[in-house]
XYZ file of C-alpha atoms in Angstrom:
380
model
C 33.983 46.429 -11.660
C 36.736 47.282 -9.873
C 39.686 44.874 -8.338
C 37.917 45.409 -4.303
C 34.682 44.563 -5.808
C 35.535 41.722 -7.708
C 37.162 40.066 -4.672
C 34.728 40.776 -2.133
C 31.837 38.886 -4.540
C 34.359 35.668 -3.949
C 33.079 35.741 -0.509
C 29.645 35.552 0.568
C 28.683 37.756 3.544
C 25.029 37.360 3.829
C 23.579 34.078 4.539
C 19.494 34.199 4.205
C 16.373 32.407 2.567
C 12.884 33.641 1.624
C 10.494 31.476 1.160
C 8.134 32.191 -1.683
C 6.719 28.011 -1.601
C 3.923 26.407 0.242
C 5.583 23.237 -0.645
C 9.543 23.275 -0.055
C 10.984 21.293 3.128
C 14.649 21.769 2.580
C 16.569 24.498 0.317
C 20.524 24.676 -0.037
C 22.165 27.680 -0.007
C 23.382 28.525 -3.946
C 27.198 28.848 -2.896
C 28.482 27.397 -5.651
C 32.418 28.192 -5.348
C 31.924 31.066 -3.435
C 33.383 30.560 -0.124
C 32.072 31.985 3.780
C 33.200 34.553 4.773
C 34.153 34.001 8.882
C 32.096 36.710 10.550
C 29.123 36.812 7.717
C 25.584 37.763 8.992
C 23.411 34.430 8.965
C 19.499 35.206 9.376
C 17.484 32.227 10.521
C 13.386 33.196 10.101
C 10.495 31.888 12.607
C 9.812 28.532 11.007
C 13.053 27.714 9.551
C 16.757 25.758 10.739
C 19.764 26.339 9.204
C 22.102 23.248 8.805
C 25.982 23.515 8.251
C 26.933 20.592 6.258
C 30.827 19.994 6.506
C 31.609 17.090 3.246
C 28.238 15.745 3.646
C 28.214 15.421 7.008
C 25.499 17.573 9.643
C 27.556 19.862 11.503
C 26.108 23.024 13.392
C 22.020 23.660 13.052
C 20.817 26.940 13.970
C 17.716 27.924 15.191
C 15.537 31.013 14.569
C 17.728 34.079 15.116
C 20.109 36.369 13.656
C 24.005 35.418 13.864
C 27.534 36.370 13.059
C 29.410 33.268 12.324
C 32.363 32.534 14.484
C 34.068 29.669 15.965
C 32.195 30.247 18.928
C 28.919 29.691 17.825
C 30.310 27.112 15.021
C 31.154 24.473 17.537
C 31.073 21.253 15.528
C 32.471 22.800 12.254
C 35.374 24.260 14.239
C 36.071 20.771 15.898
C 35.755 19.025 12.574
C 37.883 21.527 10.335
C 40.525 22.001 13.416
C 39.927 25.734 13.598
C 42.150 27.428 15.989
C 40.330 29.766 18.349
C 40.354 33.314 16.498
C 40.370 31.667 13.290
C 38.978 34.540 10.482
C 39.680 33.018 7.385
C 37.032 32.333 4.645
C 35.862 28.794 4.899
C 33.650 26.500 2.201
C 30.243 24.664 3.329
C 27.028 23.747 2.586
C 24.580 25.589 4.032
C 20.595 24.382 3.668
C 17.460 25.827 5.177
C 14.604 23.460 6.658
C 11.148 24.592 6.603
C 9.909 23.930 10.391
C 6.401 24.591 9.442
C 3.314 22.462 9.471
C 2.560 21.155 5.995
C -1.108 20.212 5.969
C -3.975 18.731 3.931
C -2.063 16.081 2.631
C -4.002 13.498 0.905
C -3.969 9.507 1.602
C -5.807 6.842 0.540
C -6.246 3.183 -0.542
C -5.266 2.390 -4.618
C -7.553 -0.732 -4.536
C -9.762 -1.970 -1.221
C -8.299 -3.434 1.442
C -9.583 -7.512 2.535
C -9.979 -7.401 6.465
C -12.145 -9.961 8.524
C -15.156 -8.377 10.188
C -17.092 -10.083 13.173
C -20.727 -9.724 11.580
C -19.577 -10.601 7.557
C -16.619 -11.828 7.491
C -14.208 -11.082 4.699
C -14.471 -7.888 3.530
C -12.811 -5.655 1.458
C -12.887 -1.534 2.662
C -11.427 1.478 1.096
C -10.786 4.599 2.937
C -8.900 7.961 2.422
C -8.336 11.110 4.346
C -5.602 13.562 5.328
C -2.904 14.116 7.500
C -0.427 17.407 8.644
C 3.167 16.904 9.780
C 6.106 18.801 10.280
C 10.463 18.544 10.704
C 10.893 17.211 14.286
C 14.343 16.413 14.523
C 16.414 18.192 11.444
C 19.624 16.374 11.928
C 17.768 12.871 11.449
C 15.769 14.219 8.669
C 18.987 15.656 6.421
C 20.516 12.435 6.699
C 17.678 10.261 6.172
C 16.041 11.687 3.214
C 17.729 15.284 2.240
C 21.282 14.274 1.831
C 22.809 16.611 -0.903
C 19.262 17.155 -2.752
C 19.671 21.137 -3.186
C 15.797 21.277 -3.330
C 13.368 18.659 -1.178
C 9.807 19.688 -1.500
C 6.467 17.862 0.149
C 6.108 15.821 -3.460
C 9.012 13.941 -2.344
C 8.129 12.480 0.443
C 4.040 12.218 0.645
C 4.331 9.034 -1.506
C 6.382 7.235 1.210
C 4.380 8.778 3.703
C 0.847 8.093 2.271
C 2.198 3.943 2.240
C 2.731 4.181 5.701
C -0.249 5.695 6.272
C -2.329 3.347 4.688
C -0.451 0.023 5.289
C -0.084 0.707 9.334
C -4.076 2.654 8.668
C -5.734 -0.368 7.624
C -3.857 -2.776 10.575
C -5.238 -0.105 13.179
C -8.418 -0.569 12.049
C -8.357 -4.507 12.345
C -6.957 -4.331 15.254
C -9.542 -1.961 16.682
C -12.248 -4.895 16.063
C -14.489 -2.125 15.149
C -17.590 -3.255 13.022
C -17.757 -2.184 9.332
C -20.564 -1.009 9.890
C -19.937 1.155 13.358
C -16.579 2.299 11.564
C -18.401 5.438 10.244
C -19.746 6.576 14.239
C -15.989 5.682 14.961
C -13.900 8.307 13.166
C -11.996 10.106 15.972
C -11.460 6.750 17.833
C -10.086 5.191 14.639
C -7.998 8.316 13.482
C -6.358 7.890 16.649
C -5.051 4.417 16.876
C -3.623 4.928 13.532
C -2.049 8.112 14.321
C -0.822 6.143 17.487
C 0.572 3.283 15.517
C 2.197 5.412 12.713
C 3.727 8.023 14.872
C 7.053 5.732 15.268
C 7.425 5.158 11.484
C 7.664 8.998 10.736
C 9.831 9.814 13.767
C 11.751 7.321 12.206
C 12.770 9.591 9.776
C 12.803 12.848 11.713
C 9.355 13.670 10.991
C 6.352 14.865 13.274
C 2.532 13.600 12.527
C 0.878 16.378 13.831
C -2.568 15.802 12.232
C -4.406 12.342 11.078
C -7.768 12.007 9.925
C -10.127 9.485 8.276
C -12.784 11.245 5.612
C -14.428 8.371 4.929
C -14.544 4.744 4.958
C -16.492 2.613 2.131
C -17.296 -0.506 0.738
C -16.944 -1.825 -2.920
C -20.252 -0.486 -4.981
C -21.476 -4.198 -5.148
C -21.093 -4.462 -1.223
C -23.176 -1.056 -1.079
C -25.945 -1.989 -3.628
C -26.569 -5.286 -0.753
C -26.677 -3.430 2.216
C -28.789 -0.902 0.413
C -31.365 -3.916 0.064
C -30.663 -4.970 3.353
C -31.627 -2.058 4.850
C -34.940 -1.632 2.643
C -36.184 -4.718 4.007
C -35.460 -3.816 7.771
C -37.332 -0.587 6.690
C -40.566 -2.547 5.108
C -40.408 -4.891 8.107
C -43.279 -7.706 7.799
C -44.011 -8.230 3.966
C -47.517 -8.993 4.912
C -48.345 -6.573 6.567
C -46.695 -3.571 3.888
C -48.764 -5.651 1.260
C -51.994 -5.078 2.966
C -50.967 -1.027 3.718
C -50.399 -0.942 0.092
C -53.679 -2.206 -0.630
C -55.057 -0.343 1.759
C -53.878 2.956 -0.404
C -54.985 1.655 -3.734
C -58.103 0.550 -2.441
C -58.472 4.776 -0.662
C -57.417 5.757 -4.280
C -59.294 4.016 -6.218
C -62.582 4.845 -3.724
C -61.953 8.584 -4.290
C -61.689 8.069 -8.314
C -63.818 10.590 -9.731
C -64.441 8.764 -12.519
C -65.892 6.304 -10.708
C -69.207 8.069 -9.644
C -69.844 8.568 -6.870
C -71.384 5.459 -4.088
C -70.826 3.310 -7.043
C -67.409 4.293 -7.696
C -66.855 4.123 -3.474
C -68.356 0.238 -4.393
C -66.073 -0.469 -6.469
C -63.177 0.760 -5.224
C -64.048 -1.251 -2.021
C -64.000 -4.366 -4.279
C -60.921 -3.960 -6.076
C -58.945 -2.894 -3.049
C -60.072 -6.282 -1.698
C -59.458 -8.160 -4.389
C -55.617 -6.609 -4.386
C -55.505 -7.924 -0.912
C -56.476 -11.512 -1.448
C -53.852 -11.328 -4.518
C -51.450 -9.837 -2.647
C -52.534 -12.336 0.250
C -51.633 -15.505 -2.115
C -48.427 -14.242 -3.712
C -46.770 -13.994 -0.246
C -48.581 -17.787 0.558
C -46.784 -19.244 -2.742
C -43.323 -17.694 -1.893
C -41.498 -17.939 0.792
C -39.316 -14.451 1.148
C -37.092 -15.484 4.248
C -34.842 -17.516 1.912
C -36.480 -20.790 3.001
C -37.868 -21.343 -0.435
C -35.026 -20.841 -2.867
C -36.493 -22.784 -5.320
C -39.695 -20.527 -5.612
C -37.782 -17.874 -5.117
C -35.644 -18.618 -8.447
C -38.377 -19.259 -10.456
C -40.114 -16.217 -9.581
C -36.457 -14.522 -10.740
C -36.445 -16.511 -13.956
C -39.782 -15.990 -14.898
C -40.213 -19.426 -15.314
C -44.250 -20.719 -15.180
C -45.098 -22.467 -11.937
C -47.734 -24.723 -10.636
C -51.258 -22.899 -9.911
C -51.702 -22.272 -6.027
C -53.563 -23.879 -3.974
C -57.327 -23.666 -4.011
C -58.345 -21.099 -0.916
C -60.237 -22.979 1.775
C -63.822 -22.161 2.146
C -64.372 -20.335 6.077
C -67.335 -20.813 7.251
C -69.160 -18.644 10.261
C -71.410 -20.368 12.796
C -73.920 -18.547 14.534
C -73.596 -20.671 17.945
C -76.056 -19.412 21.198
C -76.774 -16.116 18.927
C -73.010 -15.523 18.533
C -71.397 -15.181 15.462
C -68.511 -17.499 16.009
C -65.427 -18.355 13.168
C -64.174 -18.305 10.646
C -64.229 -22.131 10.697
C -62.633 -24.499 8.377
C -63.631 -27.693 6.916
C -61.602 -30.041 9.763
C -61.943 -27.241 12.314
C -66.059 -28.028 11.646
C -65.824 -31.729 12.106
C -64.303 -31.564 15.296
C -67.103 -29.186 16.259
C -69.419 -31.529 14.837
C -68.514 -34.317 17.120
C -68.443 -32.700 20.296
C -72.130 -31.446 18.953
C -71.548 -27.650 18.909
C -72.482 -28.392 15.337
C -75.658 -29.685 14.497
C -77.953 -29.822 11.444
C -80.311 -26.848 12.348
C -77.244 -24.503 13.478
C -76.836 -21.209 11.052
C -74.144 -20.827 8.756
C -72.901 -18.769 6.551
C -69.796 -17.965 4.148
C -68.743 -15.814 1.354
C -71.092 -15.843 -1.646
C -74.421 -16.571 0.684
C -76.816 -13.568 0.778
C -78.562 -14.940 3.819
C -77.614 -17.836 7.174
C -78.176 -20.991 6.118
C -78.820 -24.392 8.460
C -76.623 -26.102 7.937
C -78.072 -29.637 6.544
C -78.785 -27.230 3.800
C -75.130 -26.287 2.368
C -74.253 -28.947 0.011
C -70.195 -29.060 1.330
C -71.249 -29.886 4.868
C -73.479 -32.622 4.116
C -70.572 -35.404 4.204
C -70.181 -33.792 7.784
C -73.492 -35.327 9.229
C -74.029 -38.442 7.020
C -70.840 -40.183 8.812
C -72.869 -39.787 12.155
C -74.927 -42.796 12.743
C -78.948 -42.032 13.783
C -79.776 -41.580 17.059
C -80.686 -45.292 19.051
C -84.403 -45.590 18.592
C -85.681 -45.482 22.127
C -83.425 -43.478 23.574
């Protein structure tokens, strides 16, 4: 190497960066103690600023563009360092290149759930997570907020800070909103926004730009989901009575079409053990009470503890009244119609068990009814 060569590599001429990341915000210049040559070729890509840095202090940013430093386009740094106009004489600085680019897909989310109050349960606790873009706004703020002399700032950096603010001014949006839990999920875009509205400050703040912020998903604790799960089977089954005599219904089709059965026989049978299902099913929702008025029965049923027998089933009774089947009657439903004498000895009857109407003098359980009635007034 000669002597020319050796003392034109003391001075640095070309003044450039290439960007081979996907992840680097700011990158200094390796001057080292090479010094600037006044009149070296600076080339500022689309997507990038060049900041002059003058003891650690922002002097001259450039903007995309290709230039050939002099004091006239080096305003600042020739005010600070007292350059005379025509000054030509190497200078020393730091020079670093910000990435202007969108950096997106960056991850947030809540570390543990989140209590907030909501209208229809109260305390709850939420997580959610999602992802936001941003981008260098204003460069000056930004170098001396966060970049100061770092020679390399990349997005790792700075996503931890930003995912906090995310989720701590996130989750006050979202109270704020007075949004349901459970009409958060239909609520996405209206919910991004108010957080991107309330977090916007906190990264200009800073020099930065939230271009992007969205909301992927918003959940409750497993336990939380497992109870609304059950909730929403029971909206689904509706009346418990009702799904207890469609299931019947089906065991009693099934066990109808049973080969094995044979055929009317097996239909016979079927018939009869589909009923009996429904009476059982009848009497287990008689001895508990599923609306939660009953949480006694209801925790002995859980327990598997033995309770009392039920009740014995009152007897109905049919009444075959001006050739009219009429009923089912009960035992006090049939003395009142014995009084008014819509019941008599002679009328018909008939209830489970009888193969033929009966008078009703005749049935053994309604004999009490007319033996309290005092004979008719000889005479009369």
């Amino acid at each position: 190497m000669g002597l020319f060569d050796k003392i034109r590599n003391e001075f640095i001429d070309i003044i450039e960066w290439v960007d081979n990341s996907t992840d680097t915000i700011v990158w200094k210049f390796p001057r080292y103690q090479n010094e600037i040559k006044m009149g070296a070729q600076l080339t500022v890509r689309e997507g990038q600023a060049a900041v002059f840095l003058n003891e650690g202090m922002v002097a001259d940013v450039f903007q995309p563009g290709r230039y050939e430093l002099t004091t006239q386009n080096m305003p600042i740094m020739t005010t600070i360092r007292g350059w005379k106009y025509g000054f030509n004489s190497p200078f020393k600085a730091d020079v670093y290149f910000v990435n202007l680019r969108q950096f997106v897909n960056q991850r947030w989310g809540t570390k543990n759930p989140i209590m907030l109050r909501d209208p229809e349960f109260g305390p709850i606790r939420l997580r959610a997570f999602g992802n936001f873009s941003f981008q260098v706004k204003d460069v000056p703020v930004f170098m001396k907020q966060l970049v100061a002399t770092t020679p390399v700032f990349t997005v790792d950096d700075i996503t931890e800070q930003l995912r906090n603010i995310a989720v701590s001014r996130g989750m006050d949006a979202i109270a704020e909103s007075k949004i349901p839990a459970l009409d958060l999920a239909s609520n996405y875009d209206e919910v991004s926004a108010l957080i991107q509205q309330k977090i916007t400050g906190d990264f200009e703040e800073i020099g930065l730009s939230l271009t992007k912020f969205l909301i992927e998903n918003i959940s409750f604790p497993e336990e939380v989901e497992k109870a609304l799960d059950k909730r929403s089977s029971m909206g689904v089954v509706g009346n418990l009575g009702a799904y207890a005599q469609f299931q019947a219904a089906n065991a009693m089709e099934k066990a109808a079409e049973n080969p094995s059965s044979g055929g009317i026989v097996g239909a016979g049978f079927g018939a009869g053990l589909g009923a009996g299902m429904v009476g059982q099913m009848g009497n287990v929702f008689q001895q508990h009470n599923f609306d939660g008025n009953n949480p006694a029965g209801a925790g002995a049923v859980a327990a598997g503890s033995a309770g009392p027998p039920p009740l014995p089933k009152a007897v109905a009774y049919y009444l075959a009244i001006k050739g009219k089947q009429e009923g089912p009657f009960d035992q006090e439903q049939l003395r009142g119609l014995q009084r008014n004498g819509t019941l008599t000895t002679s009328t018909l009857v008939w209830k489970e068990g009888l193969d033929n109407w009966t008078e009703a003098n005749k049935i053994v359980e309604l004999k009490d009814l007319f033996s309290q009635t005092p004979p008719p007034i000889p005479g009369v």
